[in-house]
Tab-separated table of N, CA and C and ligand atoms in Angstrom:
chain	number	residue	atom	x	y	z
A	1	UNK	N	-37.708	53.026	84.317
A	1	UNK	CA	-38.644	52.121	83.622
A	1	UNK	C	-37.919	51.382	82.515
A	2	UNK	N	-37.083	52.142	81.776
A	2	UNK	CA	-36.345	51.523	80.680
A	2	UNK	C	-35.349	50.505	81.241
A	3	UNK	N	-34.740	50.914	82.340
A	3	UNK	CA	-33.767	50.043	82.991
A	3	UNK	C	-34.450	48.745	83.438
A	4	UNK	N	-35.648	48.909	83.976
A	4	UNK	CA	-36.423	47.752	84.429
A	4	UNK	C	-36.704	46.798	83.263
A	5	UNK	N	-37.093	47.383	82.125
A	5	UNK	CA	-37.401	46.566	80.946
A	5	UNK	C	-36.161	45.791	80.496
A	6	UNK	N	-35.023	46.470	80.528
A	6	UNK	CA	-33.783	45.816	80.116
A	6	UNK	C	-33.452	44.664	81.052
A	7	UNK	N	-33.636	44.923	82.342
A	7	UNK	CA	-33.394	43.891	83.349
A	7	UNK	C	-34.291	42.685	83.107
A	8	UNK	N	-35.561	42.979	82.818
A	8	UNK	CA	-36.520	41.907	82.600
A	8	UNK	C	-36.133	41.087	81.380
A	9	UNK	N	-35.685	41.778	80.320
A	9	UNK	CA	-35.281	41.086	79.095
A	9	UNK	C	-34.088	40.181	79.385
A	10	UNK	N	-33.135	40.721	80.155
A	10	UNK	CA	-31.951	39.940	80.507
A	10	UNK	C	-32.350	38.718	81.324
A	11	UNK	N	-33.267	38.937	82.246
A	11	UNK	CA	-33.732	37.836	83.089
A	11	UNK	C	-34.430	36.782	82.238
A	12	UNK	N	-35.169	37.256	81.258
A	12	UNK	CA	-35.898	36.334	80.392
A	12	UNK	C	-34.925	35.461	79.603
A	13	UNK	N	-33.864	36.084	79.089
A	13	UNK	CA	-32.880	35.329	78.313
A	13	UNK	C	-32.185	34.321	79.232
A	14	UNK	N	-31.799	34.825	80.410
A	14	UNK	CA	-31.107	33.959	81.361
A	14	UNK	C	-32.002	32.785	81.757
A	15	UNK	N	-33.283	33.062	81.851
A	15	UNK	CA	-34.217	32.032	82.268
A	15	UNK	C	-34.656	31.111	81.140
A	16	UNK	N	-34.134	31.337	79.961
A	16	UNK	CA	-34.480	30.481	78.833
A	16	UNK	C	-35.865	30.743	78.277
A	17	UNK	N	-36.415	31.886	78.630
A	17	UNK	CA	-37.725	32.278	78.105
A	17	UNK	C	-37.661	32.358	76.578
A	18	UNK	N	-38.733	31.984	75.917
A	18	UNK	CA	-38.721	31.963	74.453
A	18	UNK	C	-38.747	33.376	73.890
A	19	UNK	N	-37.555	33.955	73.773
A	19	UNK	CA	-37.434	35.321	73.274
A	19	UNK	C	-37.833	35.409	71.802
A	20	UNK	N	-37.484	34.394	71.027
A	20	UNK	CA	-37.811	34.412	69.601
A	20	UNK	C	-39.321	34.554	69.425
A	21	UNK	N	-40.048	33.797	70.241
A	21	UNK	CA	-41.497	33.832	70.143
A	21	UNK	C	-42.024	35.201	70.587
A	22	UNK	N	-41.450	35.718	71.643
A	22	UNK	CA	-41.913	36.988	72.176
A	22	UNK	C	-41.666	38.133	71.196
A	23	UNK	N	-40.635	37.992	70.369
A	23	UNK	CA	-40.294	39.077	69.454
A	23	UNK	C	-41.034	38.992	68.119
A	24	UNK	N	-41.673	37.866	67.855
A	24	UNK	CA	-42.422	37.745	66.607
A	24	UNK	C	-43.863	38.169	66.863
A	25	UNK	N	-44.265	39.360	66.378
A	25	UNK	CA	-45.625	39.792	66.661
A	25	UNK	C	-46.637	38.952	65.878
A	26	UNK	N	-47.747	38.640	66.521
A	26	UNK	CA	-48.795	37.894	65.837
A	26	UNK	C	-49.383	38.769	64.735
A	27	UNK	N	-49.837	38.155	63.661
A	27	UNK	CA	-50.442	38.895	62.562
A	27	UNK	C	-51.722	39.575	63.061
A	28	UNK	N	-51.986	40.813	62.606
A	28	UNK	CA	-53.189	41.532	63.059
A	28	UNK	C	-54.469	40.706	62.927
A	29	UNK	N	-54.628	40.014	61.800
A	29	UNK	CA	-55.842	39.218	61.601
A	29	UNK	C	-55.984	38.134	62.662
A	30	UNK	N	-54.845	37.566	63.065
A	30	UNK	CA	-54.882	36.509	64.084
A	30	UNK	C	-55.295	37.073	65.438
A	31	UNK	N	-54.813	38.280	65.732
A	31	UNK	CA	-55.169	38.913	67.007
A	31	UNK	C	-56.666	39.226	67.018
A	32	UNK	N	-57.164	39.766	65.903
A	32	UNK	CA	-58.593	40.107	65.821
A	32	UNK	C	-59.436	38.838	65.949
A	33	UNK	N	-59.026	37.781	65.240
A	33	UNK	CA	-59.769	36.511	65.323
A	33	UNK	C	-59.762	35.988	66.752
A	34	UNK	N	-58.622	36.091	67.418
A	34	UNK	CA	-58.506	35.584	68.787
A	34	UNK	C	-59.382	36.386	69.746
A	35	UNK	N	-59.427	37.715	69.569
A	35	UNK	CA	-60.240	38.496	70.511
A	35	UNK	C	-61.729	38.278	70.249
A	36	UNK	N	-62.097	38.082	68.966
A	36	UNK	CA	-63.508	37.812	68.687
A	36	UNK	C	-63.916	36.464	69.277
A	37	UNK	N	-63.023	35.480	69.179
A	37	UNK	CA	-63.310	34.162	69.757
A	37	UNK	C	-63.413	34.273	71.285
A	38	UNK	N	-62.553	35.093	71.873
A	38	UNK	CA	-62.579	35.290	73.320
A	38	UNK	C	-63.889	35.911	73.774
A	39	UNK	N	-64.313	36.948	73.085
A	39	UNK	CA	-65.582	37.610	73.430
A	39	UNK	C	-66.772	36.676	73.194
A	40	UNK	N	-66.678	35.897	72.104
A	40	UNK	CA	-67.762	34.969	71.783
A	40	UNK	C	-67.907	33.965	72.924
A	41	UNK	N	-66.778	33.453	73.385
A	41	UNK	CA	-66.780	32.475	74.476
A	41	UNK	C	-67.381	33.089	75.743
A	42	UNK	N	-66.952	34.306	76.045
A	42	UNK	CA	-67.455	35.006	77.225
A	42	UNK	C	-68.963	35.252	77.097
A	43	UNK	N	-69.392	35.602	75.887
A	43	UNK	CA	-70.817	35.815	75.644
A	43	UNK	C	-71.608	34.536	75.887
A	44	UNK	N	-71.063	33.407	75.422
A	44	UNK	CA	-71.736	32.118	75.620
A	44	UNK	C	-71.820	31.766	77.105
A	45	UNK	N	-70.710	31.987	77.810
A	45	UNK	CA	-70.693	31.710	79.251
A	45	UNK	C	-71.741	32.555	79.961
A	46	UNK	N	-71.768	33.824	79.580
A	46	UNK	CA	-72.656	34.771	80.242
A	46	UNK	C	-74.134	34.423	80.004
A	47	UNK	N	-74.441	34.015	78.763
A	47	UNK	CA	-75.820	33.629	78.437
A	47	UNK	C	-76.232	32.350	79.158
A	48	UNK	N	-75.287	31.429	79.279
A	48	UNK	CA	-75.587	30.175	79.973
A	48	UNK	C	-75.919	30.461	81.444
A	49	UNK	N	-75.234	31.436	82.011
A	49	UNK	CA	-75.508	31.819	83.404
A	49	UNK	C	-76.924	32.365	83.542
A	50	UNK	N	-77.307	33.172	82.573
A	50	UNK	CA	-78.662	33.757	82.606
A	50	UNK	C	-79.715	32.650	82.566
A	51	UNK	N	-79.476	31.660	81.720
A	51	UNK	CA	-80.399	30.531	81.623
A	51	UNK	C	-80.482	29.811	82.962
A	52	UNK	N	-79.321	29.630	83.582
A	52	UNK	CA	-79.265	28.967	84.885
A	52	UNK	C	-80.024	29.745	85.940
A	53	UNK	N	-79.852	31.052	85.923
A	53	UNK	CA	-80.551	31.927	86.879
A	53	UNK	C	-82.059	31.784	86.691
A	54	UNK	N	-82.494	31.886	85.443
A	54	UNK	CA	-83.929	31.810	85.152
A	54	UNK	C	-84.521	30.452	85.533
A	55	UNK	N	-83.687	29.413	85.424
A	55	UNK	CA	-84.168	28.062	85.730
A	55	UNK	C	-84.019	27.720	87.212
A	56	UNK	N	-83.439	28.640	87.979
A	56	UNK	CA	-83.246	28.376	89.405
A	56	UNK	C	-82.208	27.295	89.666
A	57	UNK	N	-81.254	27.183	88.739
A	57	UNK	CA	-80.238	26.130	88.842
A	57	UNK	C	-79.220	26.395	89.955
A	58	UNK	N	-78.495	25.340	90.291
A	58	UNK	CA	-77.369	25.437	91.236
A	58	UNK	C	-76.330	26.351	90.588
A	59	UNK	N	-75.957	27.431	91.280
A	59	UNK	CA	-75.047	28.408	90.665
A	59	UNK	C	-73.565	28.121	90.933
A	60	UNK	N	-73.292	27.181	91.824
A	60	UNK	CA	-71.882	26.922	92.155
A	60	UNK	C	-71.104	26.470	90.913
A	61	UNK	N	-71.812	25.839	89.968
A	61	UNK	CA	-71.148	25.358	88.751
A	61	UNK	C	-70.655	26.516	87.884
A	62	UNK	N	-71.112	27.734	88.149
A	62	UNK	CA	-70.725	28.876	87.328
A	62	UNK	C	-69.466	29.596	87.833
A	63	UNK	N	-68.920	29.120	88.927
A	63	UNK	CA	-67.734	29.781	89.488
A	63	UNK	C	-66.560	29.757	88.499
A	64	UNK	N	-66.377	28.627	87.848
A	64	UNK	CA	-65.260	28.493	86.905
A	64	UNK	C	-65.429	29.443	85.723
A	65	UNK	N	-66.644	29.495	85.177
A	65	UNK	CA	-66.909	30.386	84.045
A	65	UNK	C	-66.741	31.852	84.418
A	66	UNK	N	-67.182	32.195	85.623
A	66	UNK	CA	-67.058	33.588	86.077
A	66	UNK	C	-65.585	33.980	86.174
A	67	UNK	N	-64.773	33.052	86.628
A	67	UNK	CA	-63.323	33.301	86.728
A	67	UNK	C	-62.737	33.493	85.322
A	68	UNK	N	-63.226	32.701	84.384
A	68	UNK	CA	-62.765	32.836	82.994
A	68	UNK	C	-63.109	34.221	82.448
A	69	UNK	N	-64.302	34.702	82.781
A	69	UNK	CA	-64.722	36.029	82.325
A	69	UNK	C	-63.821	37.092	82.941
A	70	UNK	N	-63.499	36.925	84.228
A	70	UNK	CA	-62.609	37.885	84.902
A	70	UNK	C	-61.228	37.883	84.244
A	71	UNK	N	-60.730	36.703	83.947
A	71	UNK	CA	-59.415	36.606	83.296
A	71	UNK	C	-59.454	37.268	81.924
A	72	UNK	N	-60.571	37.097	81.231
A	72	UNK	CA	-60.712	37.741	79.921
A	72	UNK	C	-60.700	39.264	80.077
A	73	UNK	N	-61.383	39.746	81.102
A	73	UNK	CA	-61.395	41.191	81.360
A	73	UNK	C	-59.985	41.730	81.546
A	74	UNK	N	-59.152	40.943	82.233
A	74	UNK	CA	-57.759	41.366	82.439
A	74	UNK	C	-56.963	41.306	81.139
A	75	UNK	N	-57.419	40.483	80.216
A	75	UNK	CA	-56.671	40.290	78.966
A	75	UNK	C	-57.078	41.294	77.878
A	76	UNK	N	-58.292	41.803	77.959
A	76	UNK	CA	-58.817	42.662	76.886
A	76	UNK	C	-57.835	43.758	76.447
A	77	UNK	N	-57.252	44.534	77.381
A	77	UNK	CA	-56.392	45.640	76.939
A	77	UNK	C	-55.265	45.198	75.995
A	78	UNK	N	-54.760	43.989	76.180
A	78	UNK	CA	-53.645	43.519	75.342
A	78	UNK	C	-54.109	42.968	73.998
A	79	UNK	N	-55.434	42.845	73.826
A	79	UNK	CA	-55.955	42.256	72.594
A	79	UNK	C	-56.287	43.301	71.522
A	80	UNK	N	-55.979	44.570	71.812
A	80	UNK	CA	-56.280	45.644	70.858
A	80	UNK	C	-55.038	46.500	70.575
A	81	UNK	N	-53.936	45.848	70.157
A	81	UNK	CA	-52.731	46.641	69.875
A	81	UNK	C	-52.928	47.495	68.624
A	82	UNK	N	-52.123	48.532	68.499
A	82	UNK	CA	-52.150	49.347	67.280
A	82	UNK	C	-51.878	48.430	66.096
A	83	UNK	N	-52.562	48.676	64.983
A	83	UNK	CA	-52.392	47.821	63.812
A	83	UNK	C	-53.536	46.829	63.670
A	84	UNK	N	-54.435	46.799	64.701
A	84	UNK	CA	-55.592	45.898	64.610
A	84	UNK	C	-56.898	46.700	64.563
A	85	UNK	N	-56.804	47.943	64.064
A	85	UNK	CA	-57.992	48.806	63.983
A	85	UNK	C	-58.948	48.329	62.888
A	86	UNK	N	-58.400	47.685	61.854
A	86	UNK	CA	-59.230	47.228	60.733
A	86	UNK	C	-58.826	45.796	60.375
A	87	UNK	N	-59.641	45.185	59.530
A	87	UNK	CA	-59.338	43.841	59.046
A	87	UNK	C	-60.107	42.775	59.794
A	88	UNK	N	-60.149	41.592	59.209
A	88	UNK	CA	-60.821	40.424	59.761
A	88	UNK	C	-62.207	40.744	60.305
A	89	UNK	N	-62.939	41.578	59.558
A	89	UNK	CA	-64.312	41.910	59.931
A	89	UNK	C	-64.428	42.342	61.394
A	90	UNK	N	-63.464	43.133	61.839
A	90	UNK	CA	-63.547	43.608	63.224
A	90	UNK	C	-64.699	44.601	63.360
A	91	UNK	N	-65.356	44.529	64.516
A	91	UNK	CA	-66.416	45.491	64.814
A	91	UNK	C	-65.983	46.463	65.901
A	92	UNK	N	-64.695	46.491	66.147
A	92	UNK	CA	-64.179	47.457	67.124
A	92	UNK	C	-64.329	48.867	66.556
A	93	UNK	N	-64.765	49.784	67.406
A	93	UNK	CA	-64.886	51.186	67.008
A	93	UNK	C	-63.518	51.870	67.118
A	94	UNK	N	-63.285	52.922	66.344
A	94	UNK	CA	-62.037	53.682	66.496
A	94	UNK	C	-61.843	54.211	67.911
A	95	UNK	N	-62.959	54.352	68.662
A	95	UNK	CA	-62.873	54.864	70.037
A	95	UNK	C	-62.017	53.972	70.950
A	96	UNK	N	-61.870	52.689	70.566
A	96	UNK	CA	-61.018	51.802	71.374
A	96	UNK	C	-59.627	52.429	71.498
A	97	UNK	N	-59.177	53.063	70.415
A	97	UNK	CA	-57.830	53.629	70.405
A	97	UNK	C	-57.822	55.123	70.744
A	98	UNK	N	-58.904	55.833	70.366
A	98	UNK	CA	-58.930	57.275	70.647
A	98	UNK	C	-59.307	57.560	72.099
A	99	UNK	N	-60.060	56.629	72.720
A	99	UNK	CA	-60.433	56.779	74.128
A	99	UNK	C	-60.004	55.520	74.864
A	100	UNK	N	-58.736	55.186	74.712
A	100	UNK	CA	-58.213	53.930	75.231
A	100	UNK	C	-58.257	53.858	76.759
A	101	UNK	N	-58.144	55.017	77.430
A	101	UNK	CA	-58.172	55.008	78.901
A	101	UNK	C	-59.525	54.508	79.396
A	102	UNK	N	-60.608	55.021	78.802
A	102	UNK	CA	-61.951	54.575	79.194
A	102	UNK	C	-62.140	53.099	78.865
A	103	UNK	N	-61.678	52.720	77.696
A	103	UNK	CA	-61.790	51.323	77.261
A	103	UNK	C	-61.129	50.389	78.279
A	104	UNK	N	-59.913	50.725	78.663
A	104	UNK	CA	-59.180	49.879	79.608
A	104	UNK	C	-59.815	49.889	80.997
A	105	UNK	N	-60.369	51.037	81.390
A	105	UNK	CA	-61.071	51.111	82.675
A	105	UNK	C	-62.285	50.182	82.658
A	106	UNK	N	-63.017	50.201	81.554
A	106	UNK	CA	-64.186	49.325	81.433
A	106	UNK	C	-63.779	47.850	81.523
A	107	UNK	N	-62.670	47.519	80.876
A	107	UNK	CA	-62.184	46.139	80.907
A	107	UNK	C	-61.810	45.747	82.334
A	108	UNK	N	-61.183	46.685	83.012
A	108	UNK	CA	-60.777	46.471	84.394
A	108	UNK	C	-61.999	46.260	85.296
A	109	UNK	N	-63.032	47.061	85.070
A	109	UNK	CA	-64.267	46.920	85.846
A	109	UNK	C	-64.916	45.557	85.605
A	110	UNK	N	-64.853	45.100	84.362
A	110	UNK	CA	-65.392	43.770	84.052
A	110	UNK	C	-64.658	42.721	84.887
A	111	UNK	N	-63.346	42.823	84.929
A	111	UNK	CA	-62.550	41.853	85.691
A	111	UNK	C	-62.936	41.889	87.171
A	112	UNK	N	-63.058	43.096	87.721
A	112	UNK	CA	-63.398	43.247	89.144
A	112	UNK	C	-64.760	42.633	89.463
A	113	UNK	N	-65.758	42.961	88.633
A	113	UNK	CA	-67.115	42.476	88.905
A	113	UNK	C	-67.239	40.977	88.644
A	114	UNK	N	-66.522	40.474	87.638
A	114	UNK	CA	-66.593	39.034	87.351
A	114	UNK	C	-65.880	38.233	88.445
A	115	UNK	N	-64.856	38.814	89.046
A	115	UNK	CA	-64.221	38.163	90.200
A	115	UNK	C	-65.242	38.022	91.331
A	116	UNK	N	-66.024	39.079	91.550
A	116	UNK	CA	-67.069	39.030	92.591
A	116	UNK	C	-68.153	38.020	92.208
A	117	UNK	N	-68.387	37.904	90.891
A	117	UNK	CA	-69.383	36.950	90.400
A	117	UNK	C	-68.932	35.522	90.727
A	118	UNK	N	-67.641	35.281	90.600
A	118	UNK	CA	-67.097	33.950	90.916
A	118	UNK	C	-67.286	33.645	92.407
A	119	UNK	N	-67.077	34.665	93.245
A	119	UNK	CA	-67.253	34.493	94.694
A	119	UNK	C	-68.728	34.201	95.000
A	120	UNK	N	-69.616	34.971	94.346
A	120	UNK	CA	-71.054	34.779	94.558
A	120	UNK	C	-71.475	33.383	94.112
A	121	UNK	N	-70.924	32.936	92.993
A	121	UNK	CA	-71.260	31.595	92.489
A	121	UNK	C	-70.829	30.539	93.498
A	122	UNK	N	-69.588	30.654	93.957
A	122	UNK	CA	-69.046	29.658	94.887
A	122	UNK	C	-69.847	29.608	96.186
A	123	UNK	N	-70.453	30.754	96.576
A	123	UNK	CA	-71.243	30.797	97.815
A	123	UNK	C	-72.547	30.008	97.684
A	124	UNK	N	-72.969	29.804	96.432
A	124	UNK	CA	-74.210	29.067	96.206
A	124	UNK	C	-75.470	29.890	96.430
A	125	UNK	N	-75.277	31.170	96.772
A	125	UNK	CA	-76.410	32.063	97.027
A	125	UNK	C	-76.991	32.546	95.694
A	126	UNK	N	-78.132	31.997	95.323
A	126	UNK	CA	-78.712	32.268	93.997
A	126	UNK	C	-79.073	33.733	93.794
A	127	UNK	N	-79.661	34.351	94.820
A	127	UNK	CA	-80.075	35.752	94.695
A	127	UNK	C	-78.852	36.654	94.549
A	128	UNK	N	-77.829	36.350	95.329
A	128	UNK	CA	-76.600	37.127	95.271
A	128	UNK	C	-75.952	36.979	93.892
A	129	UNK	N	-75.956	35.750	93.404
A	129	UNK	CA	-75.363	35.492	92.089
A	129	UNK	C	-76.125	36.244	91.001
A	130	UNK	N	-77.459	36.201	91.062
A	130	UNK	CA	-78.282	36.866	90.046
A	130	UNK	C	-78.020	38.372	90.049
A	131	UNK	N	-77.915	38.955	91.255
A	131	UNK	CA	-77.677	40.400	91.362
A	131	UNK	C	-76.299	40.761	90.802
A	132	UNK	N	-75.316	39.928	91.128
A	132	UNK	CA	-73.965	40.217	90.653
A	132	UNK	C	-73.828	39.952	89.156
A	133	UNK	N	-74.634	39.041	88.635
A	133	UNK	CA	-74.649	38.797	87.177
A	133	UNK	C	-75.101	40.086	86.479
A	134	UNK	N	-76.108	40.725	87.056
A	134	UNK	CA	-76.615	41.978	86.501
A	134	UNK	C	-75.540	43.067	86.542
A	135	UNK	N	-74.881	43.177	87.680
A	135	UNK	CA	-73.828	44.190	87.840
A	135	UNK	C	-72.695	43.945	86.851
A	136	UNK	N	-72.343	42.687	86.673
A	136	UNK	CA	-71.288	42.345	85.712
A	136	UNK	C	-71.743	42.700	84.300
A	137	UNK	N	-73.012	42.414	84.024
A	137	UNK	CA	-73.567	42.740	82.703
A	137	UNK	C	-73.511	44.232	82.408
A	138	UNK	N	-73.647	45.031	83.447
A	138	UNK	CA	-73.549	46.479	83.241
A	138	UNK	C	-72.162	46.882	82.755
A	139	UNK	N	-71.142	46.131	83.162
A	139	UNK	CA	-69.802	46.464	82.682
A	139	UNK	C	-69.641	46.066	81.206
A	140	UNK	N	-70.339	44.999	80.778
A	140	UNK	CA	-70.362	44.675	79.339
A	140	UNK	C	-70.994	45.863	78.626
A	141	UNK	N	-72.091	46.350	79.214
A	141	UNK	CA	-72.815	47.471	78.621
A	141	UNK	C	-71.992	48.741	78.550
A	142	UNK	N	-71.026	48.879	79.455
A	142	UNK	CA	-70.202	50.101	79.427
A	142	UNK	C	-69.431	50.199	78.116
A	143	UNK	N	-69.182	49.077	77.490
A	143	UNK	CA	-68.510	49.094	76.176
A	143	UNK	C	-69.500	48.936	75.024
A	144	UNK	N	-70.574	48.179	75.279
A	144	UNK	CA	-71.469	47.839	74.174
A	144	UNK	C	-72.632	48.810	73.993
A	145	UNK	N	-73.129	49.423	75.078
A	145	UNK	CA	-74.284	50.308	74.954
A	145	UNK	C	-73.966	51.461	74.010
A	146	UNK	N	-74.929	51.816	73.236
A	146	UNK	CA	-74.787	52.909	72.255
A	146	UNK	C	-73.618	52.683	71.292
A	147	UNK	N	-73.237	51.415	71.168
A	147	UNK	CA	-72.132	51.046	70.275
A	147	UNK	C	-70.888	51.876	70.546
A	148	UNK	N	-70.646	52.111	71.843
A	148	UNK	CA	-69.514	52.959	72.209
A	148	UNK	C	-68.182	52.418	71.703
A	149	UNK	N	-67.957	51.123	71.933
A	149	UNK	CA	-66.675	50.548	71.521
A	149	UNK	C	-66.815	49.430	70.498
A	150	UNK	N	-68.059	49.081	70.162
A	150	UNK	CA	-68.272	48.058	69.135
A	150	UNK	C	-69.382	48.543	68.222
A	151	UNK	N	-69.258	48.249	66.920
A	151	UNK	CA	-70.213	48.779	65.954
A	151	UNK	C	-71.564	48.059	65.991
A	152	UNK	N	-71.671	47.025	66.819
A	152	UNK	CA	-72.953	46.356	67.030
A	152	UNK	C	-73.123	46.216	68.527
A	153	UNK	N	-74.370	46.019	68.972
A	153	UNK	CA	-74.596	45.862	70.415
A	153	UNK	C	-74.119	44.490	70.865
B	201	LIG	C1	-63.638	46.965	77.363
B	201	LIG	C2	-64.777	46.921	76.455
B	201	LIG	C3	-65.631	45.691	76.403
B	201	LIG	C4	-66.185	45.012	77.462
B	201	LIG	C5	-66.062	45.307	78.943
B	201	LIG	C6	-66.958	43.933	76.884
B	201	LIG	N1	-66.863	43.957	75.520
B	201	LIG	FE1	-67.706	42.654	74.234
B	201	LIG	N2	-66.652	43.460	72.688
B	201	LIG	C7	-65.925	44.635	72.760
B	201	LIG	C8	-65.365	44.929	71.443
B	201	LIG	C9	-64.511	46.139	71.083
B	201	LIG	C10	-65.770	43.900	70.578
B	201	LIG	C11	-65.452	43.769	69.082
B	201	LIG	C12	-64.181	42.934	68.840
B	201	LIG	C13	-63.827	42.868	67.350
B	201	LIG	O1	-64.737	42.648	66.512
B	201	LIG	O2	-62.643	43.036	67.026
B	201	LIG	C14	-66.604	42.995	71.396
B	201	LIG	C15	-67.237	41.851	70.920
B	201	LIG	C16	-68.135	41.082	71.635
B	201	LIG	C17	-68.901	39.985	71.092
B	201	LIG	C18	-68.871	39.484	69.647
B	201	LIG	C19	-67.780	38.435	69.459
B	201	LIG	C20	-67.737	37.957	67.997
B	201	LIG	O3	-68.283	36.876	67.710
B	201	LIG	O4	-67.154	38.689	67.148
B	201	LIG	C21	-69.664	39.487	72.114
B	201	LIG	C22	-70.653	38.312	72.044
B	201	LIG	C23	-69.365	40.257	73.296
B	201	LIG	N3	-68.428	41.223	72.963
B	201	LIG	C24	-69.937	40.067	74.535
B	201	LIG	C25	-69.515	40.692	75.701
B	201	LIG	C26	-69.962	40.335	77.028
B	201	LIG	C27	-71.002	39.260	77.340
B	201	LIG	C28	-69.310	41.150	77.899
B	201	LIG	C29	-69.384	41.162	79.396
B	201	LIG	C30	-69.268	39.883	80.084
B	201	LIG	C31	-68.466	42.015	77.096
B	201	LIG	N4	-68.617	41.718	75.781
B	201	LIG	C32	-67.659	43.014	77.635
B	201	LIG	C33	-65.720	45.392	73.894
B	201	LIG	C34	-66.072	45.015	75.180
């Protein structure tokens, strides 16, 4: 594994990858602000979908947003590095770090279900989309219910 990392670093240098940038860690406050903005965006997308469902709208337009939510799910684990437990009015619970395996599994489940949500949206099947929206919402709940990983619902 270590050998692999060294190889990758060498490849990155050879490839002209911005090593300077990669080695400068972002300030904790910036990471917290970025993850809150990411969740806020996902929350807005998710609420807009609910409105669309209730209004009987064409769901194909939600495929792009669903993909964004899936991508966010894949990104969540990297947005909670050590050193970002406090500051910038974070509402992350200490459990994010003490039960990190569950946290990452939940994030992974969000990505999986939101990918299916994108497929359902693209199909144009409103009932299928509505059902999958609910299933995806349950993965949000896996972190938010009972304030498991966030100090607010
Ligand atoms: C892996 C756990 C996890 C999953 C899954 C998850 N969240 Fe969160 N969410 C969090 C945590 C932790 C925070 C607090 C981040 C902080 O304050 O640093 C948060 C914050 C938020 C916020 C507040 C953002 C702000 O303005 O500060 C919203 C809105 C939100 N999540 C919505 C959602 C929605 C909608 C979903 C599902 C599509 C979702 N979350 C899935 C853990 C999760």
